[in-house]
Amino acid sequence: MVYRNVEDIEDDLISLSQTYPTISKIMELPQKSIEGRTIRYIIIGKNKENTSNKSILLTGGIHAREWGGSDICVSFAADILESYSIDKGLRYGDKYFDAEQIKTIVEKLNLIILADANPDGRAYSQSHPTRRMWRGNRNLQDSSCFGVDLNRNFDFLWDFKKCFSPNADVHTSNDPCDTSQTYCGKFAFSEPETQNIKWLLDEYDGIGHYIDIHCFGGSFLHSWGVDQNQSSNPEMNFGNPNYNNVRGEDEDDLYKEYILKEDLKYIANLGKVFHDSIRDSSRKEYEVKQGFYLYPTSGCTDDYSYSRYSLNHSQKVFGFTLEFGKDVPGDFQPPWNEMEKIIIEVSSGLVAVSSYVTTH
């Protein structure tokens, strides 16, 4: 087997929804891609019609070259649906989830899975051997440019030139032809692909967790990606313009991003659940850490989703970036025999997180 292409992902999700119609359905998102592709997502759950039901959002393929995220999403969906339908548990290596755990996930949660958030980019990366490291979508200023990095296009400190210190190593660019391929777009949510993810967060007010799947390194990243966390000064926060031009520098006292202690405790507990399940399935030690310690970022999925609660959205969404591929040779597309192992270990972590969320 090899990595799925755009059509494979679409066909697999449609097939799953047709095979398991009582506990899943496939839906179209409101915005088509830049190149006019219809983008769909699948919902898994006994309460799939209830937009307020407790839910987890999963996305894969936001970065085009990270092919495996979409395959993880499809495989995870298939595992949950089949396991529930035959009333049997799931085994991933040495990690086992019994049938009752799977039943609880399906009957208490909605799993909202956008397996291929950036189909244009994926199709381009997979069909052009010399451009397989393509990262963005296909919104080009001209043929020499690289598209928009969708994971820099969300409305969270998007204007990084204003919001961050000039000395901060923010991995974002306002140049559409920057070879780092981190162009943030003309404005926040300028791209139809990111508008779709915002729509999901708006439409499904039961979403309390969002996991965005990326490659590589083997880590489970949590907010904030802006600066070091602190829980003592609530005035020092991303919405306070008094701190513009000072965010993003490590080991300084000028700015640290505010986060509630109870949120940090919950994040640590959930991260441990993910870490332990990965370890039990594959003996891999995925690192759980604050996103800032990878590098400071703006406009990303995890911080945007978590920031919404502070901006008067009723539901708090804990956002995470899952970077798969611990101790794996190669680049953003591990050899398929390695990717098969990664799918097993990451699926184990996702089932563990889903099970934990049902009781918390």
Short mmCIF file of C-alpha atoms in Angstrom, two decimals:
data_model
loop_
_atom_site.label_atom_id
_atom_site.label_comp_id
_atom_site.label_asym_id
_atom_site.label_seq_id
_atom_site.Cartn_x
_atom_site.Cartn_y
_atom_site.Cartn_z
CA MET A 1 0.00 0.00 0.00
CA VAL A 2 1.06 3.63 -0.52
CA TYR A 3 -0.14 7.00 0.70
CA ARG A 4 -3.70 7.82 -0.30
CA ASN A 5 -4.22 10.51 -2.89
CA VAL A 6 -7.00 13.12 -2.74
CA GLU A 7 -9.50 10.89 -4.55
CA ASP A 8 -8.67 7.89 -2.33
CA ILE A 9 -9.39 9.88 0.82
CA GLU A 10 -12.69 11.10 -0.56
CA ASP A 11 -13.73 7.62 -1.68
CA ASP A 12 -12.76 6.03 1.63
CA LEU A 13 -14.75 8.50 3.70
CA ILE A 14 -17.81 8.18 1.47
CA SER A 15 -17.55 4.41 1.70
CA LEU A 16 -17.31 4.52 5.49
CA SER A 17 -20.37 6.75 5.77
CA GLN A 18 -22.33 4.40 3.51
CA THR A 19 -21.20 1.29 5.38
CA TYR A 20 -22.00 2.70 8.83
CA PRO A 21 -24.89 5.14 8.20
CA THR A 22 -26.40 4.97 11.69
CA ILE A 23 -23.25 6.23 13.40
CA SER A 24 -21.60 8.37 10.73
CA LYS A 25 -22.33 10.81 7.96
CA ILE A 26 -20.26 12.72 5.44
CA MET A 27 -20.87 16.42 4.92
CA GLU A 28 -19.68 19.14 2.57
CA LEU A 29 -17.95 22.21 3.90
CA PRO A 30 -19.24 25.59 2.71
CA GLN A 31 -16.07 26.73 0.94
CA LYS A 32 -14.47 24.98 -2.00
CA SER A 33 -10.71 24.98 -2.31
CA ILE A 34 -8.82 27.54 -4.38
CA GLU A 35 -8.88 25.14 -7.34
CA GLY A 36 -12.58 24.42 -6.91
CA ARG A 37 -12.49 21.08 -5.06
CA THR A 38 -15.36 20.20 -2.75
CA ILE A 39 -14.01 19.55 0.75
CA ARG A 40 -15.84 17.07 2.98
CA TYR A 41 -15.66 15.90 6.56
CA ILE A 42 -17.08 12.89 8.37
CA ILE A 43 -18.89 12.85 11.71
CA ILE A 44 -18.83 9.70 13.85
CA GLY A 45 -21.22 9.34 16.78
CA LYS A 46 -24.65 8.17 17.83
CA ASN A 47 -25.53 11.84 18.39
CA LYS A 48 -24.11 13.04 15.09
CA GLU A 49 -27.11 15.29 14.39
CA ASN A 50 -26.60 17.25 17.62
CA THR A 51 -24.15 20.11 17.04
CA SER A 52 -23.95 20.74 20.80
CA ASN A 53 -22.91 17.19 21.66
CA LYS A 54 -19.46 16.89 23.22
CA SER A 55 -17.07 16.69 20.26
CA ILE A 56 -13.45 16.38 19.18
CA LEU A 57 -12.30 17.96 15.91
CA LEU A 58 -9.44 16.31 14.02
CA THR A 59 -7.76 17.77 10.95
CA GLY A 60 -5.10 16.33 8.69
CA GLY A 61 -3.19 17.58 5.68
CA ILE A 62 -3.19 21.31 6.41
CA HIS A 63 0.44 21.26 5.32
CA ALA A 64 0.36 19.64 1.90
CA ARG A 65 3.64 17.76 2.14
CA GLU A 66 2.71 16.03 5.41
CA TRP A 67 0.80 13.27 3.65
CA GLY A 68 0.46 10.91 6.59
CA GLY A 69 -1.92 13.09 8.60
CA SER A 70 -4.76 12.37 6.19
CA ASP A 71 -4.04 8.64 6.23
CA ILE A 72 -4.10 8.67 10.03
CA CYS A 73 -7.51 10.35 10.00
CA VAL A 74 -9.03 7.83 7.58
CA SER A 75 -7.57 4.83 9.40
CA PHE A 76 -8.67 6.11 12.81
CA ALA A 77 -12.22 6.67 11.53
CA ALA A 78 -12.34 3.18 10.03
CA ASP A 79 -11.07 1.57 13.24
CA ILE A 80 -13.65 3.26 15.45
CA LEU A 81 -16.55 2.52 13.10
CA GLU A 82 -15.67 -1.14 12.57
CA SER A 83 -14.89 -1.81 16.23
CA TYR A 84 -18.21 -0.34 17.36
CA SER A 85 -20.23 -2.17 14.72
CA ILE A 86 -18.86 -5.61 15.61
CA ASP A 87 -18.74 -4.90 19.36
CA LYS A 88 -15.05 -5.70 19.72
CA GLY A 89 -12.12 -3.84 21.17
CA LEU A 90 -9.12 -2.32 19.41
CA ARG A 91 -5.52 -3.37 19.83
CA TYR A 92 -2.56 -1.21 18.85
CA GLY A 93 0.65 -3.05 19.66
CA ASP A 94 0.52 -3.75 23.37
CA LYS A 95 -2.23 -1.18 24.00
CA TYR A 96 -5.79 -2.52 24.13
CA PHE A 97 -9.09 -0.68 24.30
CA ASP A 98 -12.04 -2.89 25.14
CA ALA A 99 -15.39 -2.84 23.37
CA GLU A 100 -17.00 -0.87 26.18
CA GLN A 101 -14.50 1.96 25.79
CA ILE A 102 -15.20 2.18 22.05
CA LYS A 103 -18.94 2.05 22.71
CA THR A 104 -18.64 4.94 25.16
CA ILE A 105 -16.67 7.03 22.65
CA VAL A 106 -19.25 6.55 19.90
CA GLU A 107 -22.26 7.03 22.14
CA LYS A 108 -20.99 10.01 24.13
CA LEU A 109 -18.78 11.87 21.65
CA ASN A 110 -18.96 13.19 18.14
CA LEU A 111 -15.70 12.75 16.28
CA ILE A 112 -15.56 15.40 13.55
CA ILE A 113 -12.81 14.46 11.11
CA LEU A 114 -11.55 16.70 8.31
CA ALA A 115 -9.03 14.30 6.84
CA ASP A 116 -7.77 16.44 3.96
CA ALA A 117 -8.01 20.12 4.80
CA ASN A 118 -5.78 21.21 1.90
CA PRO A 119 -6.61 18.95 -1.08
CA ASP A 120 -5.12 21.26 -3.73
CA GLY A 121 -1.77 21.31 -1.99
CA ARG A 122 -1.78 17.56 -1.44
CA ALA A 123 -2.64 16.87 -5.07
CA TYR A 124 0.16 19.17 -6.24
CA SER A 125 2.72 17.71 -3.82
CA GLN A 126 1.87 14.13 -4.80
CA SER A 127 1.75 14.71 -8.57
CA HIS A 128 4.92 16.80 -9.00
CA PRO A 129 7.99 14.81 -7.93
CA THR A 130 10.18 17.90 -7.83
CA ARG A 131 7.66 19.78 -5.67
CA ARG A 132 6.67 17.10 -3.18
CA MET A 133 7.83 19.36 -0.31
CA TRP A 134 5.10 21.88 -1.15
CA ARG A 135 3.60 23.16 2.11
CA GLY A 136 0.84 25.68 1.40
CA ASN A 137 -2.37 25.83 -0.57
CA ARG A 138 -2.46 26.82 -4.25
CA ASN A 139 -3.27 30.51 -3.91
CA LEU A 140 -0.31 31.95 -5.82
CA GLN A 141 0.71 35.53 -6.37
CA ASP A 142 2.74 34.31 -9.36
CA SER A 143 4.41 31.13 -10.52
CA SER A 144 7.50 31.76 -8.39
CA CYS A 145 5.54 31.83 -5.12
CA PHE A 146 4.50 29.13 -2.70
CA GLY A 147 0.87 29.62 -1.73
CA VAL A 148 -0.48 30.45 1.71
CA ASP A 149 0.66 28.49 4.76
CA LEU A 150 -2.79 27.67 6.13
CA ASN A 151 -1.37 27.14 9.59
CA ARG A 152 -0.40 30.81 9.70
CA ASN A 153 -3.72 32.15 8.39
CA PHE A 154 -5.91 31.88 11.50
CA ASP A 155 -7.04 34.95 13.40
CA PHE A 156 -4.66 34.76 16.32
CA LEU A 157 -1.97 37.46 16.48
CA TRP A 158 -2.00 37.18 12.69
CA ASP A 159 -0.33 40.57 12.27
CA PHE A 160 2.95 39.27 13.68
CA LYS A 161 4.93 42.38 12.72
CA LYS A 162 2.77 44.39 15.11
CA CYS A 163 2.18 41.79 17.81
CA PHE A 164 5.65 40.26 18.29
CA SER A 165 9.02 41.61 19.22
CA PRO A 166 11.24 42.34 16.21
CA ASN A 167 13.75 40.00 17.86
CA ALA A 168 11.32 37.10 18.12
CA ASP A 169 12.04 34.16 15.86
CA VAL A 170 8.45 33.92 14.67
CA HIS A 171 8.20 31.29 11.96
CA THR A 172 5.83 33.37 9.84
CA SER A 173 6.30 35.53 6.75
CA ASN A 174 4.33 38.27 4.98
CA ASP A 175 6.17 37.58 1.73
CA PRO A 176 4.20 35.23 -0.58
CA CYS A 177 7.44 34.19 -2.27
CA ASP A 178 9.41 33.49 0.92
CA THR A 179 11.18 30.17 0.43
CA SER A 180 10.35 29.18 4.03
CA GLN A 181 6.78 28.67 2.72
CA THR A 182 5.28 30.34 5.80
CA TYR A 183 3.37 33.14 4.06
CA CYS A 184 0.43 34.10 6.29
CA GLY A 185 -1.90 35.38 3.55
CA LYS A 186 -3.31 38.82 2.80
CA PHE A 187 -5.41 38.84 5.98
CA ALA A 188 -6.58 36.42 8.65
CA PHE A 189 -8.94 33.80 7.21
CA SER A 190 -8.22 34.97 3.70
CA GLU A 191 -8.25 31.36 2.49
CA PRO A 192 -11.30 29.16 1.90
CA GLU A 193 -9.56 26.21 3.55
CA THR A 194 -9.11 28.05 6.85
CA GLN A 195 -12.61 29.53 6.60
CA ASN A 196 -13.89 25.96 6.57
CA ILE A 197 -12.18 25.12 9.85
CA LYS A 198 -13.52 28.30 11.45
CA TRP A 199 -16.98 27.28 10.20
CA LEU A 200 -16.68 23.90 11.92
CA LEU A 201 -15.71 25.55 15.22
CA ASP A 202 -18.62 27.98 14.87
CA GLU A 203 -21.17 25.40 13.73
CA TYR A 204 -20.40 22.67 16.26
CA ASP A 205 -20.50 24.42 19.59
CA GLY A 206 -19.89 21.11 21.36
CA ILE A 207 -16.29 20.98 20.14
CA GLY A 208 -14.11 21.10 23.23
CA HIS A 209 -10.90 19.67 21.78
CA TYR A 210 -9.13 20.19 18.47
CA ILE A 211 -6.16 18.07 17.36
CA ASP A 212 -4.38 19.19 14.20
CA ILE A 213 -2.15 16.40 12.85
CA HIS A 214 1.27 17.27 11.42
CA CYS A 215 4.69 15.74 10.77
CA PHE A 216 7.34 15.44 12.19
CA GLY A 217 9.35 14.88 15.39
CA GLY A 218 7.03 13.02 17.71
CA SER A 219 5.41 15.58 20.00
CA PHE A 220 2.05 16.68 21.36
CA LEU A 221 2.09 20.47 21.45
CA HIS A 222 -0.28 22.65 23.45
CA SER A 223 -0.92 26.37 23.91
CA TRP A 224 0.55 28.80 23.94
CA GLY A 225 2.80 29.14 20.93
CA VAL A 226 3.23 32.87 21.56
CA ASP A 227 5.55 32.99 24.53
CA GLN A 228 6.29 31.22 27.78
CA ASN A 229 3.21 30.49 29.88
CA GLN A 230 2.41 32.18 33.18
CA SER A 231 -0.62 32.04 35.48
CA SER A 232 -0.10 35.05 37.75
CA ASN A 233 -0.86 38.12 35.63
CA PRO A 234 -4.12 37.94 33.61
CA GLU A 235 -3.50 41.38 32.12
CA MET A 236 -0.53 40.01 30.24
CA ASN A 237 -2.44 38.32 27.46
CA PHE A 238 -2.65 38.11 23.67
CA GLY A 239 -5.56 40.58 23.53
CA ASN A 240 -3.77 43.39 25.34
CA PRO A 241 -2.23 45.83 22.79
CA ASN A 242 0.03 47.25 25.49
CA TYR A 243 2.23 44.21 24.93
CA ASN A 244 2.56 44.56 21.19
CA ASN A 245 6.14 44.40 19.95
CA VAL A 246 7.40 42.53 23.01
CA ARG A 247 5.95 39.03 22.60
CA GLY A 248 7.86 35.97 21.51
CA GLU A 249 11.32 36.28 23.09
CA ASP A 250 12.52 33.38 25.22
CA GLU A 251 13.84 33.74 28.76
CA ASP A 252 12.88 37.39 29.22
CA ASP A 253 10.60 39.07 31.76
CA LEU A 254 8.88 41.50 29.41
CA TYR A 255 6.12 39.16 28.38
CA LYS A 256 4.70 35.72 29.15
CA GLU A 257 1.29 34.52 27.95
CA TYR A 258 -1.42 34.09 30.57
CA ILE A 259 -3.07 30.69 31.03
CA LEU A 260 -5.29 29.40 33.81
CA LYS A 261 -3.67 26.96 36.25
CA GLU A 262 -6.59 24.60 35.99
CA ASP A 263 -6.25 24.56 32.20
CA LEU A 264 -2.56 23.71 32.47
CA LYS A 265 -3.40 20.87 34.85
CA TYR A 266 -6.01 19.49 32.48
CA ILE A 267 -3.65 19.80 29.50
CA ALA A 268 -0.93 17.96 31.44
CA ASN A 269 -3.31 15.14 32.33
CA LEU A 270 -4.58 14.79 28.76
CA GLY A 271 -1.04 14.95 27.40
CA LYS A 272 0.00 12.14 29.76
CA VAL A 273 -2.88 10.01 28.51
CA PHE A 274 -1.71 10.53 24.93
CA HIS A 275 1.95 9.96 25.78
CA ASP A 276 1.32 6.77 27.76
CA SER A 277 -0.85 5.23 25.09
CA ILE A 278 1.79 5.90 22.40
CA ARG A 279 4.46 4.40 24.66
CA ASP A 280 2.35 1.32 25.41
CA SER A 281 1.60 0.73 21.73
CA SER A 282 5.04 1.31 20.23
CA ARG A 283 7.55 2.06 23.00
CA LYS A 284 7.96 5.52 21.44
CA GLU A 285 8.28 8.46 23.84
CA TYR A 286 6.35 11.35 22.30
CA GLU A 287 7.15 14.64 24.00
CA VAL A 288 4.32 16.69 25.52
CA LYS A 289 5.27 20.36 25.58
CA GLN A 290 4.13 23.93 25.09
CA GLY A 291 4.13 24.93 21.42
CA PHE A 292 6.38 27.94 22.07
CA TYR A 293 9.27 25.60 22.84
CA LEU A 294 9.19 24.32 19.29
CA TYR A 295 9.29 27.92 18.04
CA PRO A 296 7.05 30.99 18.44
CA THR A 297 4.15 31.12 16.00
CA SER A 298 1.23 33.28 14.99
CA GLY A 299 -2.00 32.41 13.20
CA CYS A 300 -1.93 28.71 14.07
CA THR A 301 -4.78 26.26 14.65
CA ASP A 302 -4.07 25.33 18.27
CA ASP A 303 -3.74 28.86 19.66
CA TYR A 304 -6.64 30.17 17.59
CA SER A 305 -9.02 27.47 18.79
CA TYR A 306 -7.96 27.91 22.42
CA SER A 307 -8.14 31.71 22.22
CA ARG A 308 -11.80 31.72 21.13
CA TYR A 309 -13.08 31.26 24.68
CA SER A 310 -11.36 34.47 25.76
CA LEU A 311 -13.10 36.23 22.88
CA ASN A 312 -16.59 35.43 24.22
CA HIS A 313 -17.21 32.11 22.52
CA SER A 314 -19.24 29.95 24.89
CA GLN A 315 -17.23 26.74 24.53
CA LYS A 316 -13.61 26.39 25.59
CA VAL A 317 -11.62 24.47 22.99
CA PHE A 318 -8.33 22.89 24.00
CA GLY A 319 -6.15 23.02 20.90
CA PHE A 320 -3.25 20.67 20.19
CA THR A 321 -0.78 20.11 17.38
CA LEU A 322 0.23 16.48 17.01
CA GLU A 323 3.60 16.05 15.32
CA PHE A 324 3.95 12.38 14.37
CA GLY A 325 7.13 10.56 13.39
CA LYS A 326 9.29 9.98 16.45
CA ASP A 327 12.71 8.50 15.60
CA VAL A 328 11.70 7.87 11.97
CA PRO A 329 14.19 8.29 9.11
CA GLY A 330 13.33 10.45 6.16
CA ASP A 331 11.52 13.72 5.77
CA PHE A 332 7.86 14.74 5.95
CA GLN A 333 6.81 11.58 4.11
CA PRO A 334 8.20 8.58 6.00
CA PRO A 335 8.61 5.36 3.98
CA TRP A 336 5.24 3.64 3.89
CA ASN A 337 6.39 0.70 6.00
CA GLU A 338 7.27 3.23 8.72
CA MET A 339 4.06 5.19 8.16
CA GLU A 340 2.02 2.05 8.84
CA LYS A 341 3.67 1.82 12.27
CA ILE A 342 3.03 5.52 12.87
CA ILE A 343 -0.66 5.10 12.04
CA ILE A 344 -0.89 2.39 14.70
CA GLU A 345 0.82 4.41 17.43
CA VAL A 346 -0.98 7.68 16.70
CA SER A 347 -4.35 5.94 16.46
CA SER A 348 -3.67 4.49 19.89
CA GLY A 349 -3.07 7.99 21.24
CA LEU A 350 -6.21 9.35 19.59
CA VAL A 351 -8.40 6.58 20.99
CA ALA A 352 -6.93 7.16 24.44
CA VAL A 353 -7.62 10.88 24.27
CA SER A 354 -11.16 10.27 23.01
CA SER A 355 -11.81 7.83 25.86
CA TYR A 356 -10.45 10.31 28.42
CA VAL A 357 -12.62 13.14 27.09
CA THR A 358 -15.78 11.06 27.54
CA THR A 359 -15.31 11.20 31.33
CA HIS A 360 -13.85 14.70 31.77
#
